[in-house]
mmCIF file of C-alpha atoms and ligand atoms in Angstrom:
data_model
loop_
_atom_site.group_PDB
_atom_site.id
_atom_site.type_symbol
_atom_site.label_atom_id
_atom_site.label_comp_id
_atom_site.label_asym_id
_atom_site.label_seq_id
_atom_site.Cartn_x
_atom_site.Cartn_y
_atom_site.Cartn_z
ATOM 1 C CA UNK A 1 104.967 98.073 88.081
ATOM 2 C CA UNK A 2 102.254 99.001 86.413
ATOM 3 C CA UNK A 3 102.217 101.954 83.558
ATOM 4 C CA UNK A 4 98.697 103.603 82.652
ATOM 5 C CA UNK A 5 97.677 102.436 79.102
ATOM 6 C CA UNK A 6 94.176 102.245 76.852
ATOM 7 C CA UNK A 7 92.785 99.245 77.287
ATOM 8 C CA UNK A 8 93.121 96.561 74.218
ATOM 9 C CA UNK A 9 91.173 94.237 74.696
ATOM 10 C CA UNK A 10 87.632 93.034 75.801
ATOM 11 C CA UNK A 11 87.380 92.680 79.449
ATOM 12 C CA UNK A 12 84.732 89.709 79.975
ATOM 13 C CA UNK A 13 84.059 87.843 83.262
ATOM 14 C CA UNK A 14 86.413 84.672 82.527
ATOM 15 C CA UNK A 15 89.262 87.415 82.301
ATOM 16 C CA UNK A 16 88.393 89.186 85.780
ATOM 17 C CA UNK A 17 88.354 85.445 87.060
ATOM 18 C CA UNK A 18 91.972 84.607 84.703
ATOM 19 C CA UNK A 19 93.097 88.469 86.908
ATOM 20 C CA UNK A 20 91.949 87.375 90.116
ATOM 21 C CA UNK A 21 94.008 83.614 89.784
ATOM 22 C CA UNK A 22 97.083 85.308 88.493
ATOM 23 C CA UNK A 23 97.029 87.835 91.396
ATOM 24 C CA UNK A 24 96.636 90.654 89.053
ATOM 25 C CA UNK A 25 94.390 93.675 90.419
ATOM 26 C CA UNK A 26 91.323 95.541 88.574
ATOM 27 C CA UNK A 27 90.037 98.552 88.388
ATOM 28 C CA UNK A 28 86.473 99.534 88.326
ATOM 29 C CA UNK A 29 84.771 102.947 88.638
ATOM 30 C CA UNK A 30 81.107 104.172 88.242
ATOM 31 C CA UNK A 31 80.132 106.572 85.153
ATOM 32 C CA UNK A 32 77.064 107.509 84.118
ATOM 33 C CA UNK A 33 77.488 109.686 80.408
ATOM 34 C CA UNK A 34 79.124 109.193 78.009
ATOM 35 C CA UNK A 35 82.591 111.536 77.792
ATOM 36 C CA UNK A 36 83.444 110.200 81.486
ATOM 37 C CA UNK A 37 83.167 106.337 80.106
ATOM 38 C CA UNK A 38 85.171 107.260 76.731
ATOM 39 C CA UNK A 39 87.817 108.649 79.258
ATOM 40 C CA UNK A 40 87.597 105.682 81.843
ATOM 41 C CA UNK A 41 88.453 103.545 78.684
ATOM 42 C CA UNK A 42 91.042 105.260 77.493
ATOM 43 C CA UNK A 43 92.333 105.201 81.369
ATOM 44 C CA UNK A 44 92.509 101.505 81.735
ATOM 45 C CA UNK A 45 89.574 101.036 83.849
ATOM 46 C CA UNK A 46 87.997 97.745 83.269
ATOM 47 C CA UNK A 47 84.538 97.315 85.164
ATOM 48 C CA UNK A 48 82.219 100.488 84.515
ATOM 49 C CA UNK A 49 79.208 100.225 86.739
ATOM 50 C CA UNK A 50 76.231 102.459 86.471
ATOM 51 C CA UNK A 51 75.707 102.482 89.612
ATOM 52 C CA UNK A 52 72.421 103.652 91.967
ATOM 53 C CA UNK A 53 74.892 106.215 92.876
ATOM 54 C CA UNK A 54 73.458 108.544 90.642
ATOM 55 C CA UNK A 55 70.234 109.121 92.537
ATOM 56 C CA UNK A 56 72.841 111.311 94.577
ATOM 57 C CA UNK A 57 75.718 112.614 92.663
ATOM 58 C CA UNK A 58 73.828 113.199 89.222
ATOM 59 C CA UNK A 59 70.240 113.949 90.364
ATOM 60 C CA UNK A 60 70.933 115.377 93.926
ATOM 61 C CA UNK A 61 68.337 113.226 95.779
ATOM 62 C CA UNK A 62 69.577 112.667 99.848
ATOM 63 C CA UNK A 63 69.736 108.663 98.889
ATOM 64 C CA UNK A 64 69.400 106.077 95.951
ATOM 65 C CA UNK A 65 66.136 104.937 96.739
ATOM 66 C CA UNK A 66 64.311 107.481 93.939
ATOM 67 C CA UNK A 67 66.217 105.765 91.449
ATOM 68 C CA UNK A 68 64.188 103.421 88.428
ATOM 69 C CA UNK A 69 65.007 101.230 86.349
ATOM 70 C CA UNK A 70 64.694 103.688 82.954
ATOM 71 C CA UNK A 71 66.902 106.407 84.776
ATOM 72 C CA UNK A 72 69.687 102.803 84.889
ATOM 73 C CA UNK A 73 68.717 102.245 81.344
ATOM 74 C CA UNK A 74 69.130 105.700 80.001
ATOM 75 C CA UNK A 75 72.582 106.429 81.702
ATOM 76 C CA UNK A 76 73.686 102.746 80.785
ATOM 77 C CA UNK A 77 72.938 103.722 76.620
ATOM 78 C CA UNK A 78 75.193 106.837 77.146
ATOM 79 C CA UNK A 79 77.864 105.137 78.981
ATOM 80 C CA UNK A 80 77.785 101.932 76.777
ATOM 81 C CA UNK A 81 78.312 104.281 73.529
ATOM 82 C CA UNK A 82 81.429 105.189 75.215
ATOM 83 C CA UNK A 83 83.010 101.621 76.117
ATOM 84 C CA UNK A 84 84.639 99.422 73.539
ATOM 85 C CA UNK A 85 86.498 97.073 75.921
ATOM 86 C CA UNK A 86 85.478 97.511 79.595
ATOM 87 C CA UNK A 87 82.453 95.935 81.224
ATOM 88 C CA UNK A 88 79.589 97.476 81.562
ATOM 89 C CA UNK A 89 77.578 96.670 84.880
ATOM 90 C CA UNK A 90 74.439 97.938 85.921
ATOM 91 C CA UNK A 91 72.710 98.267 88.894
ATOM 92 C CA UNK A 92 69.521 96.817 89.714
ATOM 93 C CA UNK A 93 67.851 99.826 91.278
ATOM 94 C CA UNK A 94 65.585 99.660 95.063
ATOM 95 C CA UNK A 95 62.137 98.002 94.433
ATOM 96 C CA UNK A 96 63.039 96.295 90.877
ATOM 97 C CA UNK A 97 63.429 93.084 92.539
ATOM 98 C CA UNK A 98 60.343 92.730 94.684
ATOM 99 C CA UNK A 99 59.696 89.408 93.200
ATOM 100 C CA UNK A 100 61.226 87.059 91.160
ATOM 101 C CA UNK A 101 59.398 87.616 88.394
ATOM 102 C CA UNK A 102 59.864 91.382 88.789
ATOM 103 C CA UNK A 103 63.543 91.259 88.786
ATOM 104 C CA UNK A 104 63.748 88.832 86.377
ATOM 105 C CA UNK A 105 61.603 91.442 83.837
ATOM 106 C CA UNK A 106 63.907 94.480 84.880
ATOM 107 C CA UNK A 107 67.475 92.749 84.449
ATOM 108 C CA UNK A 108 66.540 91.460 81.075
ATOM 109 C CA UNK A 109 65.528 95.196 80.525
ATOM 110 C CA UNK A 110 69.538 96.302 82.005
ATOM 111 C CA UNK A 111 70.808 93.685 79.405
ATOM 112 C CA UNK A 112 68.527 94.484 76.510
ATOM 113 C CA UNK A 113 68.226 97.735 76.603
ATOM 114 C CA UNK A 114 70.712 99.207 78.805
ATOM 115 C CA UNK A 115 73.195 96.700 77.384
ATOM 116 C CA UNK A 116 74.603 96.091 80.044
ATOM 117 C CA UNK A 117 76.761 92.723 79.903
ATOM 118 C CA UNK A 118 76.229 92.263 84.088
ATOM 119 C CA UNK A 119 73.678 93.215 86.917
ATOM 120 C CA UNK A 120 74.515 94.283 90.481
ATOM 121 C CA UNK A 121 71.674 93.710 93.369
ATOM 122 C CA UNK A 122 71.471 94.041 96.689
ATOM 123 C CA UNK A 123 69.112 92.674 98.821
ATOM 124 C CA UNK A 124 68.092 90.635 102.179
ATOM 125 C CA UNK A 125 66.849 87.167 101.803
ATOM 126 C CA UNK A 126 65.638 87.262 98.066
ATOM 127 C CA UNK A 127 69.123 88.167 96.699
ATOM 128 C CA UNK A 128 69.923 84.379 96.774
ATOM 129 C CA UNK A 129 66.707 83.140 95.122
ATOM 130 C CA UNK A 130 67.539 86.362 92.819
ATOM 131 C CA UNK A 131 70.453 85.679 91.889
ATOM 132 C CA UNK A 132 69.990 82.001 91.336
ATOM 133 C CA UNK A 133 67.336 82.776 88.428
ATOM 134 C CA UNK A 134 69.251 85.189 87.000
ATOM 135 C CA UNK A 135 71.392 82.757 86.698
ATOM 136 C CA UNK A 136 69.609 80.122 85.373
ATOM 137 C CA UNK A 137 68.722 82.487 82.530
ATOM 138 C CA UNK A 138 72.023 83.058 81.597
ATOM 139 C CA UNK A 139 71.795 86.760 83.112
ATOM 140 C CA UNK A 140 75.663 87.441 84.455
ATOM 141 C CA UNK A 141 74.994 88.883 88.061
ATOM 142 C CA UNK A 142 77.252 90.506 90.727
ATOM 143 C CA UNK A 143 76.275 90.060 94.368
ATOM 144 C CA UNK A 144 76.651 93.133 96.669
ATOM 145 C CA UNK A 145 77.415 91.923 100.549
ATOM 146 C CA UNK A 146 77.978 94.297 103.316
ATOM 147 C CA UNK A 147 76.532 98.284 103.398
ATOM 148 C CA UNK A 148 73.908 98.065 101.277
ATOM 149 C CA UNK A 149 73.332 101.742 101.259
ATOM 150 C CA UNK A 150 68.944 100.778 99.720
ATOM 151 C CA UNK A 151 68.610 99.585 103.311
ATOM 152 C CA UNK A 152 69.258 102.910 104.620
ATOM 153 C CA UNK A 153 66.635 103.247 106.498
ATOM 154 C CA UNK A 154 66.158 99.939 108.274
ATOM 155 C CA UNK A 155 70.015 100.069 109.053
ATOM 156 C CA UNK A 156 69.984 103.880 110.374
ATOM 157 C CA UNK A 157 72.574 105.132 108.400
ATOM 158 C CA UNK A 158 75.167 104.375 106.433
ATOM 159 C CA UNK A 159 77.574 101.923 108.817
ATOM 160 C CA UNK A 160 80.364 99.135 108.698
ATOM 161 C CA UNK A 161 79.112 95.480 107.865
ATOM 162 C CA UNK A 162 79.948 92.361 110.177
ATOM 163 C CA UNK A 163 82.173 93.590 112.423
ATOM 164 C CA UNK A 164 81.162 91.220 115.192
ATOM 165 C CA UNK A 165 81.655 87.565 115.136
ATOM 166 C CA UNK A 166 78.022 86.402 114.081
ATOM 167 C CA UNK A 167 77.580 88.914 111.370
ATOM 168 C CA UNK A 168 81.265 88.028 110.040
ATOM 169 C CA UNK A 169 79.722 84.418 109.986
ATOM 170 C CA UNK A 170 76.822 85.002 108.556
ATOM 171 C CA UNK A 171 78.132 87.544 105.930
ATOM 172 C CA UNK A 172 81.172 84.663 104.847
ATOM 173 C CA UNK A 173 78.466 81.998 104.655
ATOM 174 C CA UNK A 174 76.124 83.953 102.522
ATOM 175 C CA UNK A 175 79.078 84.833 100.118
ATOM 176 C CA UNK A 176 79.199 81.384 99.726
ATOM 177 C CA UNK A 177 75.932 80.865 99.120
ATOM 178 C CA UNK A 178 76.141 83.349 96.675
ATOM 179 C CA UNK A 179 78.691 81.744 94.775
ATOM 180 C CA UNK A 180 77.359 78.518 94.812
ATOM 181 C CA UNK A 181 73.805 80.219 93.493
ATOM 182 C CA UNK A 182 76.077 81.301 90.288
ATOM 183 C CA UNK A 183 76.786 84.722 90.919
ATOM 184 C CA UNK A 184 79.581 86.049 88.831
ATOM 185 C CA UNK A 185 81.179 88.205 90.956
ATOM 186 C CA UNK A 186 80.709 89.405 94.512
ATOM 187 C CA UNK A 187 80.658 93.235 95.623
ATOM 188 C CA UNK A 188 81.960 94.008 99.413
ATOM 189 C CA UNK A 189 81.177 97.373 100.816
ATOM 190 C CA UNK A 190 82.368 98.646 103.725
ATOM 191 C CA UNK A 191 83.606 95.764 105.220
ATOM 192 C CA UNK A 192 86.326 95.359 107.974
ATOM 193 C CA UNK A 193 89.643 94.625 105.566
ATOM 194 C CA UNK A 194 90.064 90.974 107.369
ATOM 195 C CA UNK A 195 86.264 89.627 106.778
ATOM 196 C CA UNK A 196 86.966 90.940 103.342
ATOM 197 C CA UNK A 197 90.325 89.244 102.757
ATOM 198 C CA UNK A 198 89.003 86.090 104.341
ATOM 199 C CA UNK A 199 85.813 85.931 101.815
ATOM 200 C CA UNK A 200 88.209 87.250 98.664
ATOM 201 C CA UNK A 201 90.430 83.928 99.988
ATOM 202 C CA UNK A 202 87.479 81.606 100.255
ATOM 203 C CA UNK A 203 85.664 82.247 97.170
ATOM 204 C CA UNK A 204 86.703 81.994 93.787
ATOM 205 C CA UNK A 205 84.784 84.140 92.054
ATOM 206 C CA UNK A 206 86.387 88.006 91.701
ATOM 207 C CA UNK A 207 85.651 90.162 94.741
ATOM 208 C CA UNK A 208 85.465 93.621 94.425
ATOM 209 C CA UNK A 209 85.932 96.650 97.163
ATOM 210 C CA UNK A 210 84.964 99.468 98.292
ATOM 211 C CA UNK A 211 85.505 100.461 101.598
ATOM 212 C CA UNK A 212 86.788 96.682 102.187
ATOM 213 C CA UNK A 213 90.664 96.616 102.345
ATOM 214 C CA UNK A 214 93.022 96.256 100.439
ATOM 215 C CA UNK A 215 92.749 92.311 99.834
ATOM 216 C CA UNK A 216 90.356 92.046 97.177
ATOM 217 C CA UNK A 217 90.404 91.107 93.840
ATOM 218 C CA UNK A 218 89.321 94.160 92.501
ATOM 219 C CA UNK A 219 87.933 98.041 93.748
ATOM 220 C CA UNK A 220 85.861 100.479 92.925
ATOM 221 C CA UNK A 221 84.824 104.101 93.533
ATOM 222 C CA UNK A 222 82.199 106.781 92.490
ATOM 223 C CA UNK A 223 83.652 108.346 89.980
ATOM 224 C CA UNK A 224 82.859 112.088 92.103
ATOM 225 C CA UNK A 225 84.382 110.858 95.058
ATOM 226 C CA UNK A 226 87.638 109.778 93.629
ATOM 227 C CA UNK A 227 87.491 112.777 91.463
ATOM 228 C CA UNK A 228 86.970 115.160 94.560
ATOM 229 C CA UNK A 229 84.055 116.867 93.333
ATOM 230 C CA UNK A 230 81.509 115.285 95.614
ATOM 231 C CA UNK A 231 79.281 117.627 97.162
ATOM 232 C CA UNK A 232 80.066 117.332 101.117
ATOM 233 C CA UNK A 233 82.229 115.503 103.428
ATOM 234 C CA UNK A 234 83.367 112.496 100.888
ATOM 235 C CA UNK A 235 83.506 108.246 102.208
ATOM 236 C CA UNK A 236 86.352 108.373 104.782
ATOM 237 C CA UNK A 237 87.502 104.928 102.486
ATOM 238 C CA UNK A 238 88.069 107.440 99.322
ATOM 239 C CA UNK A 239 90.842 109.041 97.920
ATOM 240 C CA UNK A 240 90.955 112.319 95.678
ATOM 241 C CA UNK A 241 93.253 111.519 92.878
ATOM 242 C CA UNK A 242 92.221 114.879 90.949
ATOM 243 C CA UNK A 243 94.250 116.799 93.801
ATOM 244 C CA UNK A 244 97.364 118.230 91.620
ATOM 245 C CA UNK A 245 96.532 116.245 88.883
ATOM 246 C CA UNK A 246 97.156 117.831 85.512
ATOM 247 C CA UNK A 247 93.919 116.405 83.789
ATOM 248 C CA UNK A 248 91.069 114.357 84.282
ATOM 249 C CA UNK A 249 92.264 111.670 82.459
ATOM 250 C CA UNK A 250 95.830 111.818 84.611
ATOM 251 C CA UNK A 251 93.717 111.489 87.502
ATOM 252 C CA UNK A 252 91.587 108.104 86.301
ATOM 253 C CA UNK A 253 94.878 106.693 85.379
ATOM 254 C CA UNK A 254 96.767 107.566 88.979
ATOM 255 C CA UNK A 255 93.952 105.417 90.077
ATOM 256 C CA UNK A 256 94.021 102.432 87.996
ATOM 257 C CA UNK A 257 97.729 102.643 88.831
ATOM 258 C CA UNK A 258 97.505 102.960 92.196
ATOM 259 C CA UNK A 259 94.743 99.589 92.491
ATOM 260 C CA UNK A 260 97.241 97.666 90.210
ATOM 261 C CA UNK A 261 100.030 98.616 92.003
ATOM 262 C CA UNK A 262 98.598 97.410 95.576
ATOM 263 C CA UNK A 263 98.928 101.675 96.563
ATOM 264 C CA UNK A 264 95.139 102.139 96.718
ATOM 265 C CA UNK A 265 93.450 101.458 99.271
ATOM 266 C CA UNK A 266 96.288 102.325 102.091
ATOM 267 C CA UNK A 267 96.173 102.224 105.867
ATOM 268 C CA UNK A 268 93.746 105.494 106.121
ATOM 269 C CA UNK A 269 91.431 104.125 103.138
ATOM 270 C CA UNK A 270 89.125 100.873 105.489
ATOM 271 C CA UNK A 271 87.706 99.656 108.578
ATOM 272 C CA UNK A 272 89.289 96.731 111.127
HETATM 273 O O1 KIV B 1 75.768 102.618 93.201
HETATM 274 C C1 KIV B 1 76.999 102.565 93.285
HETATM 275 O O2 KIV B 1 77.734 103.427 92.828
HETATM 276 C C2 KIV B 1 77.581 101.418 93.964
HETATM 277 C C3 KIV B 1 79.003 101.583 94.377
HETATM 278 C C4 KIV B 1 79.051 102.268 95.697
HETATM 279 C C5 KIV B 1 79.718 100.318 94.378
HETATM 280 O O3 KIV B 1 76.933 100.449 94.221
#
């Protein structure tokens, strides 16, 4: 059984991939300042992702497409002042990876400046070519499969991923792909929980959920939603762990607790 503690010591991708053989669950969260990440730290919370996220729950906008890469930057500076141990991932914001050369510019920026130690993209047919030069340049990359919520519009709203057979297929065999192209780790959102144990089984880099089950290797949350504070209706997949919490901090650690201890996400918290 897990107890909440500090972190105390680096979290780097060959530990997430040491977690994820010894059956040992993670916990990730977005932040985007710099008092939430000092109290994520001190929470246990090993993956902070600045996610695209904030287009909505910092700046208000109805989606993340407004989002650039300096609004990544400046919230990754703030956040990384706060973070001695955890990760820091950034996101690789819609239309900063038009072209290769493009994306390869703006994730060198996430690294350099942001200082960021991993990207996150999303994308259609270029995220394998993407993610293969990242690679190549020694740029650590997480995949995102599944609701990609920049696609908004050509999807028609914000839905569940490969729920029939030949999206399943196609979304397995592109996580593969994935891997093979040298992504470090692989993002599933909203995902039917058996597609997303199936590709946690099958791949061996760390998977991480949201909205995907309880099966993978790792999950994560907008910091507002698990918090409760999200304007509106919040992700039907989310749970509010500020509700009769004593502090903030209580809260963060009732979910890193919950993740590690296989609690979080339950029945009422995926798709099938
Ligand atoms: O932008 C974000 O916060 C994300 C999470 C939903 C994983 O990509």
């Amino acid at each position: 059984m897990y107890t909440p503690k500090p972190l105390d010591k680096k979290i780097t991708l060959p530990h997430l991939q040491s977690l994820k053989q010894d059956g040992v669950k993670f916990a990730c969260l977005t932040a985007y300042d710099y008092s939430f990440a000092c109290l994520l730290e001190q929470a246990g919370v090993e993956v902070v992702l600045v996610g695209d996220s904030l287009g909505m729950v910092i700046q208000g906008q109805d989606t993340t497409l407004p989002v650039t890469v300096d609004d990544i930057v400046y919230h990754c500076r703030a956040v990384g002042r706060g973070l001695d141990h955890a990760l820091l991932m950034a996101d690789m914001p819609f239309g900063s990876i038009n072209s290769l050369p493009q994306a390869l510019d703006n994730a060198t920026r996430l690294l350099k400046e942001g200082g960021a130690q991993i990207v996150k993209l999303e994308g259609g047919d270029l995220q394998l070519e993407t993610v293969r030069l990242l690679a190549e340049h020694s740029i650590p990359v997480c995949a995102h499969l599944g609701l990609q919520p920049q696609s908004v519009h050509k999807m028609g709203g914000y839905r569940v991923q490969g729920r029939d057979a030949d999206s399943a297929r196609h979304m397995k065999d592109l996580a593969l792909e994935l891997e093979e192209a040298g992504a470090d780790l692989m993002l599933l959102e909203c995902v039917p929980r058996r597609l997303a144990a199936e590709i946690t089984a099958e791949l061996s880099i760390p998977v991480i959920g949201i909205g995907a089950g309880a099966d993978c290797d790792g999950q994560i949350l907008v910091l507002q939603d698990m918090l409760g504070i999200t304007p509106g209706r919040p992700p039907s997949f989310s749970r509010n762990f500020n509700d009769g919490s004593p502090s903030l901090r209580a809260a963060v650690e009732a979910y890193v607790a919950a993740v590690k201890n296989g609690d979080f996400p339950g029945p009422d918290q995926g798709f099938d």
